PDB file of C-alpha atoms in Angstrom:
ATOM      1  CA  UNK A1358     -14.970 -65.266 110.258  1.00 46.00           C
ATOM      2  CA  UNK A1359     -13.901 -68.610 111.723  1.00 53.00           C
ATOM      3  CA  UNK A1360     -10.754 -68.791 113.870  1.00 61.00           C
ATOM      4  CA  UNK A1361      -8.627 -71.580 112.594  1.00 87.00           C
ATOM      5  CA  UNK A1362      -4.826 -71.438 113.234  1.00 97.00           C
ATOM      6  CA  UNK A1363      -3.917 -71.829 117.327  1.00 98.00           C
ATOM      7  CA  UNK A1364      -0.592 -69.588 117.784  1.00 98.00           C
ATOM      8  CA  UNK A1365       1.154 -69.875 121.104  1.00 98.00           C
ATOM      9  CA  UNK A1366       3.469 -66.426 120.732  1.00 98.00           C
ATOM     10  CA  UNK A1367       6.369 -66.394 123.351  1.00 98.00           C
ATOM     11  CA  UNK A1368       7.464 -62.541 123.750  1.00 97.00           C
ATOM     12  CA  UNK A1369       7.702 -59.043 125.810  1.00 97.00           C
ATOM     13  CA  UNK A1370       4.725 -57.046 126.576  1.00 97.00           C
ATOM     14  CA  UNK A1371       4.639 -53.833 124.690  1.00 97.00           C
ATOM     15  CA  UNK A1372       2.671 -51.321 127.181  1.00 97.00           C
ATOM     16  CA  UNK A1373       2.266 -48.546 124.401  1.00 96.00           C
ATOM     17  CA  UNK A1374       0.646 -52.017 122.272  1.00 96.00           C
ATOM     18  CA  UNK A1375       2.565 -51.050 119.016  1.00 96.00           C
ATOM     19  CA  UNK A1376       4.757 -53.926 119.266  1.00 96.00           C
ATOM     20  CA  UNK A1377       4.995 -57.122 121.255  1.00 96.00           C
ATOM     21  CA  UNK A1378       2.910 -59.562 122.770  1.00 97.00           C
ATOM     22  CA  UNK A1379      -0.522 -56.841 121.891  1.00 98.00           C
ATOM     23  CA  UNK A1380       1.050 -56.574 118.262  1.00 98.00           C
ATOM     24  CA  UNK A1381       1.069 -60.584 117.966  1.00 98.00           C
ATOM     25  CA  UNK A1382      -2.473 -60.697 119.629  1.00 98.00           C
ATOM     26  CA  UNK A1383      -4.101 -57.938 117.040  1.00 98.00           C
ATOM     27  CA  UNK A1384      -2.210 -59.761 114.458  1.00 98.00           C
ATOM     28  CA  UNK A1385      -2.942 -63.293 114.757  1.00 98.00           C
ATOM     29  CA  UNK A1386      -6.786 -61.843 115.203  1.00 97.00           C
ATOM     30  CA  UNK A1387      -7.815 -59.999 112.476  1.00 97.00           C
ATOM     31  CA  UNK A1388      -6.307 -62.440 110.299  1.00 97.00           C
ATOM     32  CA  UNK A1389      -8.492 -65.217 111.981  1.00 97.00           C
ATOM     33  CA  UNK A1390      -6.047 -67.181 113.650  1.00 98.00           C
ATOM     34  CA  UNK A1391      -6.210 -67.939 117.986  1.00 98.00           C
ATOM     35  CA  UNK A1392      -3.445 -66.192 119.963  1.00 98.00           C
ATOM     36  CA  UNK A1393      -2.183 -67.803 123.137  1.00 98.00           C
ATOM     37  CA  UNK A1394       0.916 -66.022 124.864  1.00 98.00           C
ATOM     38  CA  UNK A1395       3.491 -67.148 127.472  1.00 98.00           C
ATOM     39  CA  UNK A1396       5.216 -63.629 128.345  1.00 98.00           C
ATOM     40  CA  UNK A1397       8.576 -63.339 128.556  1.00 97.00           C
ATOM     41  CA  UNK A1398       8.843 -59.710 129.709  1.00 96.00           C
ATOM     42  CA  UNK A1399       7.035 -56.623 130.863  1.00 97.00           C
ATOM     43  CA  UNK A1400       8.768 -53.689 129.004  1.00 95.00           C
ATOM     44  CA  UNK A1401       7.831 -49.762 130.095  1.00 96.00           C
ATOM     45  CA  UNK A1402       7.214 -48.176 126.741  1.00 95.00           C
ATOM     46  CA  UNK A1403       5.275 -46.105 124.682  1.00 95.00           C
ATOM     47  CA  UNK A1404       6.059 -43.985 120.777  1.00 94.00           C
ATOM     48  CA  UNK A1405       8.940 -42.640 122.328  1.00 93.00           C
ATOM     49  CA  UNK A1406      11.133 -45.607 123.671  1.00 91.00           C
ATOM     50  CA  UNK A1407      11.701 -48.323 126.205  1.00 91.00           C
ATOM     51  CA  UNK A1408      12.025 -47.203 129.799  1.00 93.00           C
ATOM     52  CA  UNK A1409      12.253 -50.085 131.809  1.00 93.00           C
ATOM     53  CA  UNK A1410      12.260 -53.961 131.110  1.00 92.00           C
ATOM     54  CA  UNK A1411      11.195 -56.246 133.403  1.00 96.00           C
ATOM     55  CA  UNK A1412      12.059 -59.742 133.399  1.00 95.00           C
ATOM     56  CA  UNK A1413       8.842 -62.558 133.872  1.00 97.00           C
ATOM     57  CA  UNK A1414      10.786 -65.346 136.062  1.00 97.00           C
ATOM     58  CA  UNK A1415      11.993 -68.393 133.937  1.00 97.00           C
ATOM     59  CA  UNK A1416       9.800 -71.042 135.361  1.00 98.00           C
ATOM     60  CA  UNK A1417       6.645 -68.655 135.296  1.00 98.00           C
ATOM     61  CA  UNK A1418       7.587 -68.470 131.403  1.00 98.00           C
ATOM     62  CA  UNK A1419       7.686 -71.801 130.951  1.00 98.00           C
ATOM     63  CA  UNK A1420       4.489 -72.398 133.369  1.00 98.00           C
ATOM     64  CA  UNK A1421       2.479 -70.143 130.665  1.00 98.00           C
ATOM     65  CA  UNK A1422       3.457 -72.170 127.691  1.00 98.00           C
ATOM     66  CA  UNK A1423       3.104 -75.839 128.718  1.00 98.00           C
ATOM     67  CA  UNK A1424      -0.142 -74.904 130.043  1.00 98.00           C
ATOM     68  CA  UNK A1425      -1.533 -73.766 126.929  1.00 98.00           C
ATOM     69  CA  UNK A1426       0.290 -76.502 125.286  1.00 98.00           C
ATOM     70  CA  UNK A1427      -1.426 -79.096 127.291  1.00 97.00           C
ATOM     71  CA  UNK A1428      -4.675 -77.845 126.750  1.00 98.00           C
ATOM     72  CA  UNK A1429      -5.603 -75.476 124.005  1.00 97.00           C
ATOM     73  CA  UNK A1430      -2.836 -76.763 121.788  1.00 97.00           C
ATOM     74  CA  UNK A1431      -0.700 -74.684 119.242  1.00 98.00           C
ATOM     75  CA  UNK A1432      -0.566 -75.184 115.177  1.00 98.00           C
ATOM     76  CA  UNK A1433       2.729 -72.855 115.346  1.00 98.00           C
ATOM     77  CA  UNK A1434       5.162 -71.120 118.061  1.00 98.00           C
ATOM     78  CA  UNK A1435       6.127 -67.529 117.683  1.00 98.00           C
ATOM     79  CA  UNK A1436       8.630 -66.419 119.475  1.00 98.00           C
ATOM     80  CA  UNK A1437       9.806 -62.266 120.196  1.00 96.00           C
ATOM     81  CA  UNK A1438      11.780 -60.719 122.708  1.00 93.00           C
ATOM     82  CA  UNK A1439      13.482 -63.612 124.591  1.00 93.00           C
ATOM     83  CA  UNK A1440      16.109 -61.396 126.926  1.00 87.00           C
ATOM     84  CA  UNK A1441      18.683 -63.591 127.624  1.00 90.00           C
ATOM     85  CA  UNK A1442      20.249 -66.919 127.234  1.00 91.00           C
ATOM     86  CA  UNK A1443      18.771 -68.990 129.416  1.00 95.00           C
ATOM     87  CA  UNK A1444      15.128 -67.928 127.908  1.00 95.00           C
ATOM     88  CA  UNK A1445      16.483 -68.563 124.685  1.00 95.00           C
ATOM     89  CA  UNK A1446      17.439 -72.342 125.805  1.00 96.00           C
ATOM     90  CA  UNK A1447      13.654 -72.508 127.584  1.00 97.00           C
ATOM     91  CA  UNK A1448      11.624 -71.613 124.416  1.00 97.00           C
ATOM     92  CA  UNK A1449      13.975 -74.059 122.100  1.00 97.00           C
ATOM     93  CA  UNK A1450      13.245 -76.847 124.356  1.00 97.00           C
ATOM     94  CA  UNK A1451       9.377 -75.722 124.229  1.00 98.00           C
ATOM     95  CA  UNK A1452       9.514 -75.654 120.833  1.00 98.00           C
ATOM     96  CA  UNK A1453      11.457 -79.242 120.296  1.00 96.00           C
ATOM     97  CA  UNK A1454       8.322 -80.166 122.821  1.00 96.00           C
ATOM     98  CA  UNK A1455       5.487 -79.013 120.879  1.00 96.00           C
ATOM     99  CA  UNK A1456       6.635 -80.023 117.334  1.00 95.00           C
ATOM    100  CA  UNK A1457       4.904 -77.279 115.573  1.00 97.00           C
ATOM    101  CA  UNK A1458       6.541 -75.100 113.319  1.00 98.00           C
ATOM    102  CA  UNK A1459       8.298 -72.223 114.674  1.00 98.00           C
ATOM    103  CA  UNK A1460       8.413 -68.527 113.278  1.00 98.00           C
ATOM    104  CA  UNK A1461      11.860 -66.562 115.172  1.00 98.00           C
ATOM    105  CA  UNK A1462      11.622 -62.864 115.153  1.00 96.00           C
ATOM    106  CA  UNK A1463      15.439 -62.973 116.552  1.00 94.00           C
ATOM    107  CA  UNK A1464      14.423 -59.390 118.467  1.00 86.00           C
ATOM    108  CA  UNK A1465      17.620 -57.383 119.668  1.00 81.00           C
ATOM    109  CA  UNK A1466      16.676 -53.987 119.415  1.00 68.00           C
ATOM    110  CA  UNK A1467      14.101 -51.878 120.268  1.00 61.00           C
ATOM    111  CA  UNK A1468      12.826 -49.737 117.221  1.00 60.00           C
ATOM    112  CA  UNK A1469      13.979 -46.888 119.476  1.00 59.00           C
ATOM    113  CA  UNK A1470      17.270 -47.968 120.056  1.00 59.00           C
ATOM    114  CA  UNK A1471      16.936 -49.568 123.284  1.00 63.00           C
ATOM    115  CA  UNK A1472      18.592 -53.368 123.714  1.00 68.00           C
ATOM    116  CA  UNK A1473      16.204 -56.202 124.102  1.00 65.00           C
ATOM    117  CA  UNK A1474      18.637 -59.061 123.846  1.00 71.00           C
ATOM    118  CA  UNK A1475      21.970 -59.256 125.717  1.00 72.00           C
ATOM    119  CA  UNK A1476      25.059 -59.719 124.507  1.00 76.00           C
ATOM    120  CA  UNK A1477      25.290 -63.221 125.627  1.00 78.00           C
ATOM    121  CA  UNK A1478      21.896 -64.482 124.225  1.00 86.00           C
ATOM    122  CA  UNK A1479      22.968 -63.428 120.303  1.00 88.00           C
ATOM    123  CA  UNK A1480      24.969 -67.010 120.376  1.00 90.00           C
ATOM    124  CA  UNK A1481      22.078 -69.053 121.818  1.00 92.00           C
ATOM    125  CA  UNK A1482      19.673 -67.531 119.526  1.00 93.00           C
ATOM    126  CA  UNK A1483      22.016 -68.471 116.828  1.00 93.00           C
ATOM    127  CA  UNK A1484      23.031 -72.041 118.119  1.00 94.00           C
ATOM    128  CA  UNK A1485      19.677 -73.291 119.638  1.00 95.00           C
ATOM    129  CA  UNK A1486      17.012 -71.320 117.962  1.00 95.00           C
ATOM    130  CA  UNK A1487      18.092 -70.405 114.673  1.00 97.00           C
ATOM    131  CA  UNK A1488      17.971 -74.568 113.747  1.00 97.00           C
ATOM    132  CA  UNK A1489      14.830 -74.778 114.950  1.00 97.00           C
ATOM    133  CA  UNK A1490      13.192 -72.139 112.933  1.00 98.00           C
ATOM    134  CA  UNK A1491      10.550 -72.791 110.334  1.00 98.00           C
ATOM    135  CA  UNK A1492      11.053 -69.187 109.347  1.00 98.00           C
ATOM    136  CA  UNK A1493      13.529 -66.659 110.625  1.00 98.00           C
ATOM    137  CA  UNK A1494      12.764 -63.189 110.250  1.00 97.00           C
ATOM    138  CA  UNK A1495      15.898 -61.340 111.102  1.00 96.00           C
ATOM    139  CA  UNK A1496      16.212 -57.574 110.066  1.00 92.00           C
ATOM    140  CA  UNK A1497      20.389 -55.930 108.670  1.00 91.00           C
ATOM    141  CA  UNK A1498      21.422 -55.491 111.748  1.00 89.00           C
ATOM    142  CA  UNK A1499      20.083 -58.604 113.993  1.00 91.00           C
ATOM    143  CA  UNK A1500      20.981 -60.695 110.501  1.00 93.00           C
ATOM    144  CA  UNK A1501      24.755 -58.947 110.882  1.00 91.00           C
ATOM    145  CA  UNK A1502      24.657 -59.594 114.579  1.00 90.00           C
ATOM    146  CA  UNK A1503      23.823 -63.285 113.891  1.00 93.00           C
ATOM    147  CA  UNK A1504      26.157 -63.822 111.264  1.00 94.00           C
ATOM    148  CA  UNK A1505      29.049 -61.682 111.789  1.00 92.00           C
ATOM    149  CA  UNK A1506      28.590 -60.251 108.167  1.00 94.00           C
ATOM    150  CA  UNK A1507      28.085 -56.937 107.001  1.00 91.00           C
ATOM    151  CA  UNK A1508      24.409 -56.284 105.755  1.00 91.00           C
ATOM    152  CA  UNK A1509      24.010 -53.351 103.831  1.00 90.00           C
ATOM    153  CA  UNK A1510      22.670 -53.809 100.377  1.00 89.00           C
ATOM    154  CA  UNK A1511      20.618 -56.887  98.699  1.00 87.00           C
ATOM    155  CA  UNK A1512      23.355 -58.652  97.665  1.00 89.00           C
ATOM    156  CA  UNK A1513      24.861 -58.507 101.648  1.00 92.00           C
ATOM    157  CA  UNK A1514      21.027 -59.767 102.474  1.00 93.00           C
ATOM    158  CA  UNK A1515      21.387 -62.854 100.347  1.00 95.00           C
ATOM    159  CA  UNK A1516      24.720 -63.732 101.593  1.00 96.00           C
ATOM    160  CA  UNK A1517      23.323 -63.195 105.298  1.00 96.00           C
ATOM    161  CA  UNK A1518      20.605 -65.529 104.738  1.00 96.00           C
ATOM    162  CA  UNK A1519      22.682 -68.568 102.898  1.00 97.00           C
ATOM    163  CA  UNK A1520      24.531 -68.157 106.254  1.00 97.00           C
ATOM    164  CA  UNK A1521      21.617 -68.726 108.252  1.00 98.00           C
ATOM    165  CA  UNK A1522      20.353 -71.193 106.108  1.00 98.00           C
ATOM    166  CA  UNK A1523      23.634 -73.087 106.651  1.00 97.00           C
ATOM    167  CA  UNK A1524      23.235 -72.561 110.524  1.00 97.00           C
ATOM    168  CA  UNK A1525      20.274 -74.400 110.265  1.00 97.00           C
ATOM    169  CA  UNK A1526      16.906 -72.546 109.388  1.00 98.00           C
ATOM    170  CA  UNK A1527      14.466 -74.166 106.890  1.00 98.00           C
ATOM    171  CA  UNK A1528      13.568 -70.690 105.637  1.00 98.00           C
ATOM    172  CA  UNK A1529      14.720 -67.087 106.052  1.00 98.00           C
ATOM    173  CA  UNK A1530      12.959 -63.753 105.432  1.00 98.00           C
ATOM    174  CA  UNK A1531      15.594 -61.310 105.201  1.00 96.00           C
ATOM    175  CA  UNK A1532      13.969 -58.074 105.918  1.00 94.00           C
ATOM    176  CA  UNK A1533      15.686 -54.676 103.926  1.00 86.00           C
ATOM    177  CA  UNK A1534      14.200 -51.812 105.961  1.00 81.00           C
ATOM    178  CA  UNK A1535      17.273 -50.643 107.239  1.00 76.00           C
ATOM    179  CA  UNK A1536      19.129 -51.116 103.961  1.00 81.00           C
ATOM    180  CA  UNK A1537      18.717 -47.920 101.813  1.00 80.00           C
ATOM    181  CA  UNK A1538      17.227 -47.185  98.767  1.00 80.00           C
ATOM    182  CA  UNK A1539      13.906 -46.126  97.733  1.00 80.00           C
ATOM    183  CA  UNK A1540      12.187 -49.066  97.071  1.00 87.00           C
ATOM    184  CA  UNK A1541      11.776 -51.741  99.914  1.00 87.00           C
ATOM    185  CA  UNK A1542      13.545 -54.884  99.853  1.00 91.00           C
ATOM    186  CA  UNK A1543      12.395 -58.101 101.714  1.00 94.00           C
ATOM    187  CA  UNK A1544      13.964 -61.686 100.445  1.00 95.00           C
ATOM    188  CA  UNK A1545      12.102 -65.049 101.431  1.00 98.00           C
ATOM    189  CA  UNK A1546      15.074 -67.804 101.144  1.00 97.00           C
ATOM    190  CA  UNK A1547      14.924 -71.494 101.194  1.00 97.00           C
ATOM    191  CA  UNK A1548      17.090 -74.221 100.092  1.00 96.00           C
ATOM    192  CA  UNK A1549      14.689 -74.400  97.002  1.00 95.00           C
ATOM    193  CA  UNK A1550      15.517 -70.539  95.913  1.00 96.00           C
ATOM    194  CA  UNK A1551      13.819 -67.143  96.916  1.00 96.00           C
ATOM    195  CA  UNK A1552      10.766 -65.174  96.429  1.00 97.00           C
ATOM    196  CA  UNK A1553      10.990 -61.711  96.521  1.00 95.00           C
ATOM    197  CA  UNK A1554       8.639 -58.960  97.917  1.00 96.00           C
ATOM    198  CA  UNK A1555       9.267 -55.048  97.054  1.00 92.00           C
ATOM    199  CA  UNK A1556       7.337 -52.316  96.727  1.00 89.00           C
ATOM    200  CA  UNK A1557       7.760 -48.342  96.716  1.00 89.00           C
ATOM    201  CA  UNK A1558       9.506 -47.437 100.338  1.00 88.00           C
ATOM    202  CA  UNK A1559       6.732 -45.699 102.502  1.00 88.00           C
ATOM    203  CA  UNK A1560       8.157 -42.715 104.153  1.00 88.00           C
ATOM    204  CA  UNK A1561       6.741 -42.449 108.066  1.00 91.00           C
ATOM    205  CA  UNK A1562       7.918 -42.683 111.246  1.00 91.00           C
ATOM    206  CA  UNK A1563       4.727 -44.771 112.314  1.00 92.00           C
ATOM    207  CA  UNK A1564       6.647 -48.244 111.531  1.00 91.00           C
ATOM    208  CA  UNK A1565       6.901 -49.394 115.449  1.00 92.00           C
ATOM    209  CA  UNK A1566       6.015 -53.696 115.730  1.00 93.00           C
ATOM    210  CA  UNK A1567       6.736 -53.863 111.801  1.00 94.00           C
ATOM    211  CA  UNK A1568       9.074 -57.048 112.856  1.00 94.00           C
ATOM    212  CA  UNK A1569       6.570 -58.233 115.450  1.00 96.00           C
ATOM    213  CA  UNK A1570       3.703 -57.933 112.887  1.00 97.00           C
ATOM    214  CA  UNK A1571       4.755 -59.356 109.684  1.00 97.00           C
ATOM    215  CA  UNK A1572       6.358 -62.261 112.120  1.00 98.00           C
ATOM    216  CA  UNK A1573       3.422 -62.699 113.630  1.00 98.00           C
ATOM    217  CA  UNK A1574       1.571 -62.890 110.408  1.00 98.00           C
ATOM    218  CA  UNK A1575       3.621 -65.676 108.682  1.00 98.00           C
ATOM    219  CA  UNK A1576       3.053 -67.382 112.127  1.00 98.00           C
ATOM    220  CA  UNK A1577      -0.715 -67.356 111.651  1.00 98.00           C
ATOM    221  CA  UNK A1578      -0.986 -68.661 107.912  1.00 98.00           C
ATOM    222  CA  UNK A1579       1.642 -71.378 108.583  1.00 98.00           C
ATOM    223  CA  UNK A1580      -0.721 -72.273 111.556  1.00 98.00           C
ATOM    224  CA  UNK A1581      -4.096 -72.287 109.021  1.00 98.00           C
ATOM    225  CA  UNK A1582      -1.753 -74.841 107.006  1.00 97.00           C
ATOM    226  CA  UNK A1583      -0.555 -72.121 104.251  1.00 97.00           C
ATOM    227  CA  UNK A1584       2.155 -72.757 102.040  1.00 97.00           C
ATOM    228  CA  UNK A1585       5.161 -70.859 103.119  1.00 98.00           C
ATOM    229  CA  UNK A1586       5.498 -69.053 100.288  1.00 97.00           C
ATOM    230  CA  UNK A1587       1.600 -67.950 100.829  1.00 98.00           C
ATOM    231  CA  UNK A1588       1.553 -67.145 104.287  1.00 98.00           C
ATOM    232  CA  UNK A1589       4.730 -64.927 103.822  1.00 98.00           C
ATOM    233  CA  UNK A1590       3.031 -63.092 100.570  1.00 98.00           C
ATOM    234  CA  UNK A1591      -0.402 -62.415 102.430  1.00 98.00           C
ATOM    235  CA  UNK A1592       1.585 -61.306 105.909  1.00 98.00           C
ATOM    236  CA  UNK A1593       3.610 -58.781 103.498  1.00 97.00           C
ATOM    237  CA  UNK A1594       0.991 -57.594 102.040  1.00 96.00           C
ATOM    238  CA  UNK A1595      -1.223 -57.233 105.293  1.00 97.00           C
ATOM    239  CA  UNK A1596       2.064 -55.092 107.108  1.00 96.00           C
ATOM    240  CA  UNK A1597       2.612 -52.433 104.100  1.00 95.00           C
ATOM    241  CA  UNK A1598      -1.427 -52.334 104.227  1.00 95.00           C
ATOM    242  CA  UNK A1599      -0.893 -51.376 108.078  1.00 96.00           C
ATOM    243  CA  UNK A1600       2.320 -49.169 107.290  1.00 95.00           C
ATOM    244  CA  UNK A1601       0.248 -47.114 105.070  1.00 94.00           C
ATOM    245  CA  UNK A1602      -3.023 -46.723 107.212  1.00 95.00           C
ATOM    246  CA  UNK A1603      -0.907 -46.077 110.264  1.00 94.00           C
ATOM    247  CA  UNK A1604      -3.146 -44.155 112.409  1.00 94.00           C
ATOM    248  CA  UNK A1605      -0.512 -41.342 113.365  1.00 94.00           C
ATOM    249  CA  UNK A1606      -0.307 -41.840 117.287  1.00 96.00           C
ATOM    250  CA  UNK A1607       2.218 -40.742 119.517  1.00 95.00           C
ATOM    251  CA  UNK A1608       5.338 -38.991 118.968  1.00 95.00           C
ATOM    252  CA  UNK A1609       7.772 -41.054 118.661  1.00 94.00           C
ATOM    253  CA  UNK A1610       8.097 -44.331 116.008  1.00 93.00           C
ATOM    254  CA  UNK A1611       4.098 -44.465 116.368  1.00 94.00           C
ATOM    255  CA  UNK A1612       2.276 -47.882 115.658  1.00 94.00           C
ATOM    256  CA  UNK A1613       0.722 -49.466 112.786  1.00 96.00           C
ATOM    257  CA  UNK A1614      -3.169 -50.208 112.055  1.00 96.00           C
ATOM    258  CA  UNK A1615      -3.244 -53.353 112.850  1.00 97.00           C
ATOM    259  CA  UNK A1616      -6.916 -53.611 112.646  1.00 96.00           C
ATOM    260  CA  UNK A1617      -7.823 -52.529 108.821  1.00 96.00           C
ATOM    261  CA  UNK A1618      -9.210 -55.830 107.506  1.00 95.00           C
ATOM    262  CA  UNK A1619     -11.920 -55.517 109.941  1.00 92.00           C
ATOM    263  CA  UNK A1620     -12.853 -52.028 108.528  1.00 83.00           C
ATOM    264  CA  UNK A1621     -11.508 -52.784 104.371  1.00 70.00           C
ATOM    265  CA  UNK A1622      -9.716 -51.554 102.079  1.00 58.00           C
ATOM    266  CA  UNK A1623      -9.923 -47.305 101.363  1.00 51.00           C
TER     267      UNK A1623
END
């Protein structure tokens, strides 16, 4: 398969490789894109939880990125976990720099429950990043956090994302994995109207780097020059694919498989 589609992807490290920077790598991969990274973060984790975070120093993050900006290029930015404010301002400057489109996975919490954003960085994200988003791929609770609204049924969804369309995105995928109900819920918003994906919910505990992976997918077809609407449809469908093939690791919130294109379809 030829690689087409350079992603620079700006996020943690993920030492158990369910989520983070080796989710975005796998990702971008199989689905024949080129993943660069400038790493914000080495985190201690594994199926179970985060143990430790630890902090990659500001200018070494920026370092990373403008030197794979000036010389491999990028056809689209992801970005992850970010940590605090002043990262936050560093990869919206990076991304006004590189004038590629930009796919924000606004990460706050870990899937275990650990905090991957502080408290102070919510308002950057939303000020500085949030208008410079090509997509935004905020889950209930980091689209409540964002907002200040409650988001805990479709109709809250919607009202989160004409919010965040307000503040500034060009499009939003609101993603309904924490909302309840038995059938899964995600909402693709732009000024233009919405697209919606569902499909039957998929009861496991092996959904660790969902957010990273589906971001991370979008990121890769708007990099090969897919329509929006496209790239979102065929990273949705590639993430319930890996949901459902989930290999069963771990003991915790296990990982996904992010490699089943390379082996097909069952």
């Amino acid at each position: 398969m030829e690689t087409t589609g350079r992603v620079l992807i700006i996020a943690g490290s993920d030492s158990g490789g369910g989520a983070g920077i080796q989710a975005d790598i796998k990702t971008v991969t199989v689905l024949g894109g080129y993943a660069a990274t400038a790493i914000t973060a080495i985190t201690v984790q594994n199926t179970l939880g985060v143990s430790g975070v630890h902090p990659i120093p500001l200018d070494v993050v920026e370092a990373q990125a403008r030197a794979v900006l000036g010389d491999i290029g990028a056809d689209a930015i992801k970005t992850g976990m970010l940590g605090d404010a002043a990262t936050v301002e560093l990869v919206a400057r990076l991304i006004g720099d590189a004038r590629v489109p930009a796919v924000v996975d606004p990460v706050m919490v870990a899937k275990g429950g650990a905090s991957l954003l502080a408290e102070a960085a919510v308002a950057a994200v939303r000020e500085r990043l949030v208008p410079r988003a090509a997509l935004l791929t905020p889950n209930a609770p980091e689209a409540a956090a964002l907002t200040g609204l409650a988001v805990e049924n479709a109709d809250d969804l919607r009202r989160a994302g004409e919010a965040l369309l307000s503040a500034g995105a060009r499009a939003v995928l609101m993603k309904g994995g924490h909302v309840p109900g038995d059938r899964l819920t995600d909402i693709l918003m732009t000024p233009q109207g919405e697209t919606v994906f569902e499909a039957e919910r998929i009861e496991t505990r092996h959904t660790h780097g969902t957010g990273c992976t589906l971001a991370s997918a979008c990121a890769t077809g708007l990099a090969q020059g897919l329509p929006l609407i496209d790239a979102v449809a065929r990273a949705w469908a590639y993430v319930q694919e890996a949901i459902a093939r989930a290999p069963g690791l771990g003991q915790g919130h296990g990982p996904l498989d992010h490699g089943w294109p390379v082996r097909g379809r069952a």
